[in-house]
Coordinates of C-alpha atoms and ligand atoms in Angstrom, one line a residue:
M654 CA 48.9 -35.3 12.8
K655 CA 48.0 -38.8 14.3
L656 CA 45.0 -40.5 12.7
T657 CA 42.9 -40.2 15.9
S658 CA 43.5 -36.5 16.1
L659 CA 42.7 -36.2 12.4
I660 CA 39.4 -38.1 12.8
M661 CA 38.5 -35.9 15.8
A662 CA 39.3 -32.7 13.9
V663 CA 37.1 -33.8 11.0
C664 CA 34.3 -34.7 13.3
A665 CA 34.6 -31.4 15.1
A666 CA 34.5 -29.6 11.7
G667 CA 31.5 -31.7 10.7
A668 CA 29.7 -30.9 13.9
L669 CA 30.5 -27.2 13.5
S670 CA 29.3 -27.1 10.0
G671 CA 26.3 -29.1 11.1
N672 CA 25.7 -26.6 13.8
A673 CA 26.4 -23.8 11.4
L674 CA 23.8 -25.3 9.0
A675 CA 21.3 -25.7 11.8
Q676 CA 21.8 -22.0 12.7
A677 CA 21.3 -20.8 9.1
P678 CA 18.7 -18.0 9.4
I679 CA 15.3 -18.3 7.7
V680 CA 15.3 -15.4 5.2
I681 CA 12.2 -13.3 4.5
K682 CA 12.6 -11.1 1.4
F683 CA 10.3 -8.1 1.9
S684 CA 9.9 -6.2 -1.4
H685 CA 8.0 -2.9 -1.8
V686 CA 7.8 0.1 -4.2
V687 CA 8.0 3.1 -2.0
T688 CA 11.1 4.8 -0.4
S689 CA 12.2 3.9 3.1
D690 CA 11.1 7.4 4.2
T691 CA 7.4 6.7 3.9
P692 CA 4.8 5.1 6.4
K693 CA 5.1 1.7 4.6
G694 CA 8.9 2.0 4.3
K695 CA 9.3 2.8 8.0
A696 CA 6.9 0.1 9.0
A697 CA 8.8 -2.5 6.9
E698 CA 12.0 -1.5 8.7
R699 CA 10.3 -1.7 12.0
F700 CA 9.0 -5.2 11.2
K701 CA 12.5 -6.3 10.3
E702 CA 13.9 -5.0 13.6
L703 CA 11.1 -6.6 15.7
A704 CA 11.1 -9.9 13.8
E705 CA 14.9 -10.4 14.0
K706 CA 14.8 -9.5 17.7
A707 CA 11.7 -11.7 18.5
T708 CA 13.2 -14.8 16.8
H709 CA 16.7 -14.2 18.3
G710 CA 18.2 -14.0 14.8
R711 CA 16.6 -17.3 13.6
V712 CA 14.8 -15.1 11.0
K713 CA 16.6 -12.5 8.8
V714 CA 14.4 -9.9 7.0
E715 CA 15.8 -8.4 3.9
V716 CA 13.8 -5.3 3.0
Y717 CA 14.1 -4.2 -0.7
A718 CA 12.5 -0.7 -0.9
N719 CA 11.6 1.6 -3.8
S720 CA 11.1 -1.1 -6.5
T721 CA 14.8 -2.2 -6.2
L722 CA 13.9 -5.9 -6.3
Y723 CA 10.5 -5.9 -8.1
K724 CA 8.2 -3.3 -9.6
D725 CA 4.4 -3.2 -9.2
K726 CA 3.4 -5.9 -11.7
E727 CA 6.2 -8.4 -11.0
E728 CA 6.0 -8.4 -7.2
L729 CA 2.8 -10.3 -6.9
E730 CA 3.9 -12.9 -9.3
A731 CA 7.2 -13.2 -7.4
L732 CA 5.4 -13.7 -4.2
Q733 CA 3.1 -16.5 -5.6
L734 CA 6.2 -18.2 -7.0
G735 CA 8.0 -17.9 -3.6
A736 CA 10.8 -15.7 -5.1
V737 CA 10.0 -13.3 -2.3
Q738 CA 8.2 -14.1 1.0
M739 CA 6.5 -10.8 2.0
L740 CA 5.0 -7.8 0.2
A741 CA 2.7 -4.9 1.2
P742 CA 1.0 -3.9 -2.0
S743 CA -1.6 -1.1 -2.2
L744 CA -5.1 -2.5 -1.9
A745 CA -5.7 -1.1 -5.4
K746 CA -3.4 -3.7 -6.9
F747 CA -5.2 -7.0 -6.3
G748 CA -7.6 -6.8 -9.3
P749 CA -5.1 -8.4 -11.7
L750 CA -4.8 -11.3 -9.2
G751 CA -8.5 -11.9 -9.6
V752 CA -9.4 -10.6 -6.2
K753 CA -11.5 -7.6 -7.3
E754 CA -13.2 -7.1 -4.0
F755 CA -10.2 -5.3 -2.6
E756 CA -11.0 -2.4 -5.0
V757 CA -13.7 -1.5 -2.5
F758 CA -10.9 0.5 -0.7
D759 CA -10.5 2.6 -3.9
L760 CA -14.2 3.8 -4.0
P761 CA -14.4 7.6 -3.8
Y762 CA -15.5 8.7 -0.3
I763 CA -16.1 5.2 1.0
F764 CA -14.3 6.1 4.3
P765 CA -15.5 9.4 5.7
T766 CA -13.1 8.9 8.6
K767 CA -10.1 6.7 9.7
E768 CA -12.4 5.3 12.4
V769 CA -14.6 3.8 9.7
L770 CA -11.5 2.5 7.9
Y771 CA -10.2 0.7 11.1
R772 CA -13.6 -0.8 11.8
V773 CA -13.3 -2.4 8.4
T774 CA -9.6 -3.5 8.4
E775 CA -9.7 -4.7 12.0
G776 CA -13.1 -6.4 11.8
P777 CA -14.9 -9.1 9.8
I778 CA -15.0 -7.3 6.5
G779 CA -11.2 -7.1 6.4
K780 CA -10.9 -10.7 7.6
N781 CA -13.3 -11.9 4.9
L782 CA -11.3 -10.1 2.2
F783 CA -8.1 -11.8 3.4
A784 CA -9.8 -15.2 3.1
K785 CA -10.2 -14.6 -0.6
L786 CA -6.4 -14.5 -1.0
E787 CA -5.8 -18.0 0.2
S788 CA -6.7 -19.7 -3.0
K789 CA -3.9 -17.6 -4.7
N790 CA -1.2 -19.1 -2.4
I791 CA -1.3 -15.8 -0.4
I792 CA -2.0 -15.1 3.3
G793 CA -3.0 -11.6 4.5
L794 CA -1.3 -10.7 7.7
A795 CA -2.2 -7.1 8.3
Y796 CA -3.6 -3.8 6.9
W797 CA -1.2 -0.8 6.9
D798 CA -2.6 2.7 6.5
N799 CA -1.3 5.5 4.2
G800 CA -4.2 7.9 4.3
F801 CA -6.3 9.9 1.9
K802 CA -5.2 11.0 -1.6
V803 CA -4.7 14.4 -3.1
M804 CA -4.8 15.2 -6.9
S805 CA -1.9 16.8 -8.8
A806 CA -1.4 18.2 -12.3
N807 CA 0.3 21.0 -14.2
K808 CA -2.9 23.0 -14.2
P809 CA -5.1 24.0 -11.2
L810 CA -7.7 21.3 -10.4
H811 CA -10.6 23.1 -8.6
A812 CA -13.8 22.3 -10.6
V813 CA -14.6 18.9 -12.1
A814 CA -14.4 20.5 -15.5
D815 CA -10.6 21.1 -14.9
F816 CA -10.0 17.3 -15.4
K817 CA -11.5 17.2 -18.9
G818 CA -9.1 15.4 -21.3
L819 CA -6.2 15.2 -18.8
K820 CA -4.1 12.0 -18.9
M821 CA -4.1 10.9 -15.2
R822 CA -1.9 8.1 -13.9
I823 CA -3.7 5.5 -11.8
Q824 CA -2.9 2.2 -10.0
S825 CA -4.1 -1.0 -11.6
S826 CA -7.7 -0.7 -10.4
K827 CA -10.9 -0.6 -12.4
V828 CA -12.5 1.5 -9.7
L829 CA -9.8 4.2 -10.2
D830 CA -10.3 3.9 -13.9
A831 CA -14.0 4.6 -13.4
Q832 CA -13.2 7.4 -11.0
M833 CA -11.0 9.3 -13.4
R834 CA -13.4 8.8 -16.3
A835 CA -16.3 10.1 -14.1
L836 CA -14.1 13.3 -13.8
G837 CA -13.7 13.5 -17.6
A838 CA -10.0 12.5 -17.5
N839 CA -8.2 9.7 -19.4
P840 CA -6.8 7.2 -16.8
Q841 CA -3.5 5.4 -17.5
V842 CA -2.1 2.6 -15.4
L843 CA 1.6 2.9 -14.8
A844 CA 3.9 1.3 -12.3
F845 CA 4.6 3.5 -9.3
S846 CA 8.4 3.5 -10.2
D847 CA 7.6 5.0 -13.6
V848 CA 5.3 7.9 -12.5
Y849 CA 8.0 10.6 -11.9
Q850 CA 9.4 10.1 -15.4
A851 CA 6.0 9.9 -17.0
L852 CA 5.0 13.2 -15.4
Q853 CA 8.3 14.8 -16.3
T854 CA 8.0 13.8 -20.0
G855 CA 4.3 14.5 -20.3
V856 CA 3.3 10.9 -20.9
V857 CA 0.7 11.7 -18.2
D858 CA -0.5 15.1 -17.0
G859 CA -1.3 14.3 -13.4
T860 CA -2.0 11.7 -10.8
E861 CA -3.3 11.0 -7.3
N862 CA -1.3 10.1 -4.2
P863 CA -1.2 10.4 -0.4
P864 CA 1.2 13.4 0.1
S865 CA 4.0 11.1 1.4
N866 CA 4.1 9.2 -1.9
L867 CA 4.0 12.4 -4.0
Y868 CA 6.8 14.0 -2.0
T869 CA 9.2 11.0 -1.6
Q870 CA 9.0 10.4 -5.3
R871 CA 9.8 14.1 -5.9
M872 CA 6.6 14.4 -8.0
N873 CA 6.2 18.0 -6.6
E874 CA 9.1 18.9 -8.8
V875 CA 7.1 18.0 -12.0
Q876 CA 3.6 18.9 -10.7
K877 CA 2.8 22.7 -10.5
Y878 CA -0.6 22.2 -8.8
L879 CA -1.8 20.0 -5.9
T880 CA -5.4 19.9 -4.7
V881 CA -6.1 18.7 -1.2
S882 CA -9.2 16.7 -2.1
N883 CA -9.1 13.6 0.2
H884 CA -11.4 12.0 -2.4
G885 CA -10.1 8.5 -1.9
Y886 CA -8.0 6.2 0.3
L887 CA -4.7 4.4 -0.1
G888 CA -3.7 1.6 2.2
Y889 CA -1.9 -1.7 2.1
A890 CA -2.3 -5.4 2.7
V891 CA 0.8 -7.0 4.2
I892 CA 0.9 -10.5 2.6
V893 CA 3.1 -13.6 2.6
N894 CA 3.6 -16.6 0.4
K895 CA 1.2 -19.2 1.9
K896 CA 3.5 -22.2 1.5
F897 CA 6.3 -20.4 3.1
W898 CA 4.3 -19.1 6.0
T899 CA 2.5 -22.4 6.9
G900 CA 5.9 -24.2 6.6
L901 CA 7.5 -22.1 9.3
P902 CA 8.1 -23.7 12.8
A903 CA 5.0 -22.8 14.9
D904 CA 7.1 -20.9 17.5
I905 CA 8.7 -18.7 14.8
R906 CA 5.4 -18.0 13.2
T907 CA 4.0 -16.9 16.6
Q908 CA 7.0 -14.6 17.1
L909 CA 6.6 -13.1 13.6
E910 CA 2.9 -12.6 14.3
G911 CA 3.8 -10.6 17.3
A912 CA 6.3 -8.5 15.4
M913 CA 3.7 -7.9 12.7
K914 CA 1.1 -6.8 15.2
E915 CA 3.5 -4.3 16.7
S916 CA 4.7 -2.9 13.4
T917 CA 1.1 -2.6 12.2
R918 CA 0.3 -0.5 15.3
Y919 CA 3.4 1.6 14.5
A920 CA 2.4 1.9 10.8
N921 CA -1.1 3.2 11.6
A922 CA 0.2 5.5 14.3
I923 CA 2.6 7.4 12.0
A924 CA 0.6 7.5 8.7
Q925 CA -1.3 10.7 9.3
Q926 CA 1.6 12.6 10.7
E927 CA 3.9 11.5 7.9
N928 CA 1.4 12.7 5.3
D929 CA 0.8 16.0 7.1
A930 CA 4.6 16.5 7.2
A931 CA 5.0 15.6 3.5
L932 CA 2.3 18.2 2.6
E933 CA 4.1 20.9 4.6
K934 CA 7.4 20.0 2.8
V935 CA 5.7 20.3 -0.6
K936 CA 4.4 23.7 0.4
A937 CA 7.9 24.7 1.7
T938 CA 9.6 23.9 -1.6
G939 CA 7.4 26.6 -3.3
K940 CA 7.5 24.7 -6.6
T941 CA 3.9 23.5 -6.2
T942 CA 0.8 25.5 -5.5
V943 CA -1.3 23.7 -2.8
Y944 CA -5.0 24.4 -3.0
V945 CA -7.7 23.2 -0.6
L946 CA -11.2 22.6 -2.1
N947 CA -13.9 24.9 -0.8
D948 CA -17.3 23.5 0.3
K949 CA -18.9 24.2 -3.1
E950 CA -16.1 22.4 -5.0
K951 CA -16.2 19.5 -2.5
A952 CA -19.9 19.1 -3.1
E953 CA -19.4 19.1 -6.9
W954 CA -16.7 16.5 -6.7
R955 CA -18.8 14.3 -4.4
K956 CA -21.8 14.6 -6.7
T957 CA -19.6 13.5 -9.6
L958 CA -17.8 10.7 -7.9
L959 CA -20.3 9.1 -5.5
P960 CA -22.1 7.3 -8.4
V961 CA -18.9 5.3 -9.0
Q962 CA -19.9 3.2 -5.9
K963 CA -23.1 2.1 -7.6
A964 CA -21.4 1.6 -10.9
M965 CA -18.9 -0.8 -9.3
E966 CA -21.3 -2.9 -7.4
G967 CA -21.2 -5.6 -10.1
R968 CA -17.4 -5.8 -9.9
I969 CA -16.8 -5.5 -6.2
G970 CA -20.1 -6.9 -4.8
K971 CA -23.0 -4.8 -3.4
D972 CA -22.7 -6.8 -0.1
V973 CA -19.2 -5.5 0.7
I974 CA -20.0 -1.9 -0.3
D975 CA -23.2 -2.0 1.8
A976 CA -21.4 -3.6 4.8
I977 CA -18.9 -0.7 4.8
N978 CA -21.6 1.9 4.4
K979 CA -23.4 0.2 7.3
E980 CA -20.3 0.4 9.5
S981 CA -20.0 4.1 8.5
A982 CA -23.7 4.8 9.4
A983 CA -23.2 3.0 12.7
L984 CA -20.5 5.5 13.6
G985 CA -22.9 8.4 12.9
N986 CA -21.7 9.2 9.4
K987 CA -24.4 10.2 6.7
Ligands
LMR1125 C1 0.9 3.6 -6.1 O1 1.2 2.7 -7.0 O2 0.6 4.8 -6.3 C2 1.0 3.1 -4.7 O3 0.4 1.8 -4.6 C3 2.5 3.0 -4.3 C4 2.5 2.5 -2.8 O4 2.9 1.3 -2.6 O5 2.1 3.3 -1.9

């Protein structure tokens, strides 16, 4: 090959590789701890689809479901270090980060309806809570819903006395610790990925979940009794590494914000139906007896658990609890 042709070939190769480098996609690693067949799992996949489409492939989203990349405890550390770019942890898991106010979402009966919840997550209260993450190198992008929790164990849980002495798995939240102690149970924090085995081996006797989490982790196979109590709420904050997010080209960030908005709408639209369907599937397996509290039992649980709100004022802040209860009253709730 003549020298001129060789030089041209090398330049062309260089240009190509230059173009190839210029086209290398921005990778968002999105780690979470539930299966893909849950409201959060489906919303994460929807975000991937919308984000890659909106950025015309300039962004690639790698979703790592079911604790395949990081478990509960490690994932927040990984985000702060930039080892992953996006998470959607339960709102019950921000205490260890030092943002205790998020545990307001764990307070028993704090949300009488989803309407109250959305007034909080889509309004100033939710925005103010996200602002507390920024000093931790984290930006909150959205709140995703997963609904109200049921209790499960290998004995019927009807009256409060039924909880006495039970080892109950909880997320890492001091409010949930106080909740279980108020019921007379012994709370134990375990990573979500460890719950099935802990129930199977008797490390813990029972736990609480939205039905979609209980069913997709097959907990119904090792829990003989489920009580539809709706005593508390479980939702998520979709968060990103602040340095990564602010370092994105402005047009890409705008496109991703649009994808997040649409996947949030989707997440919140499917949460209730996914949990209703999961509960029906638990019933259909016949392995778990599903019990719905009667009014007398509901009243006893409320009487036992409502004082947790007052007890947690010092940790969460009376102002944020009062603000949510004010929103609730404004919507006509007692
Ligand atoms: C749990 O640990 O029970 C939940 O936070 C899991 C999840 O992400 O829904």
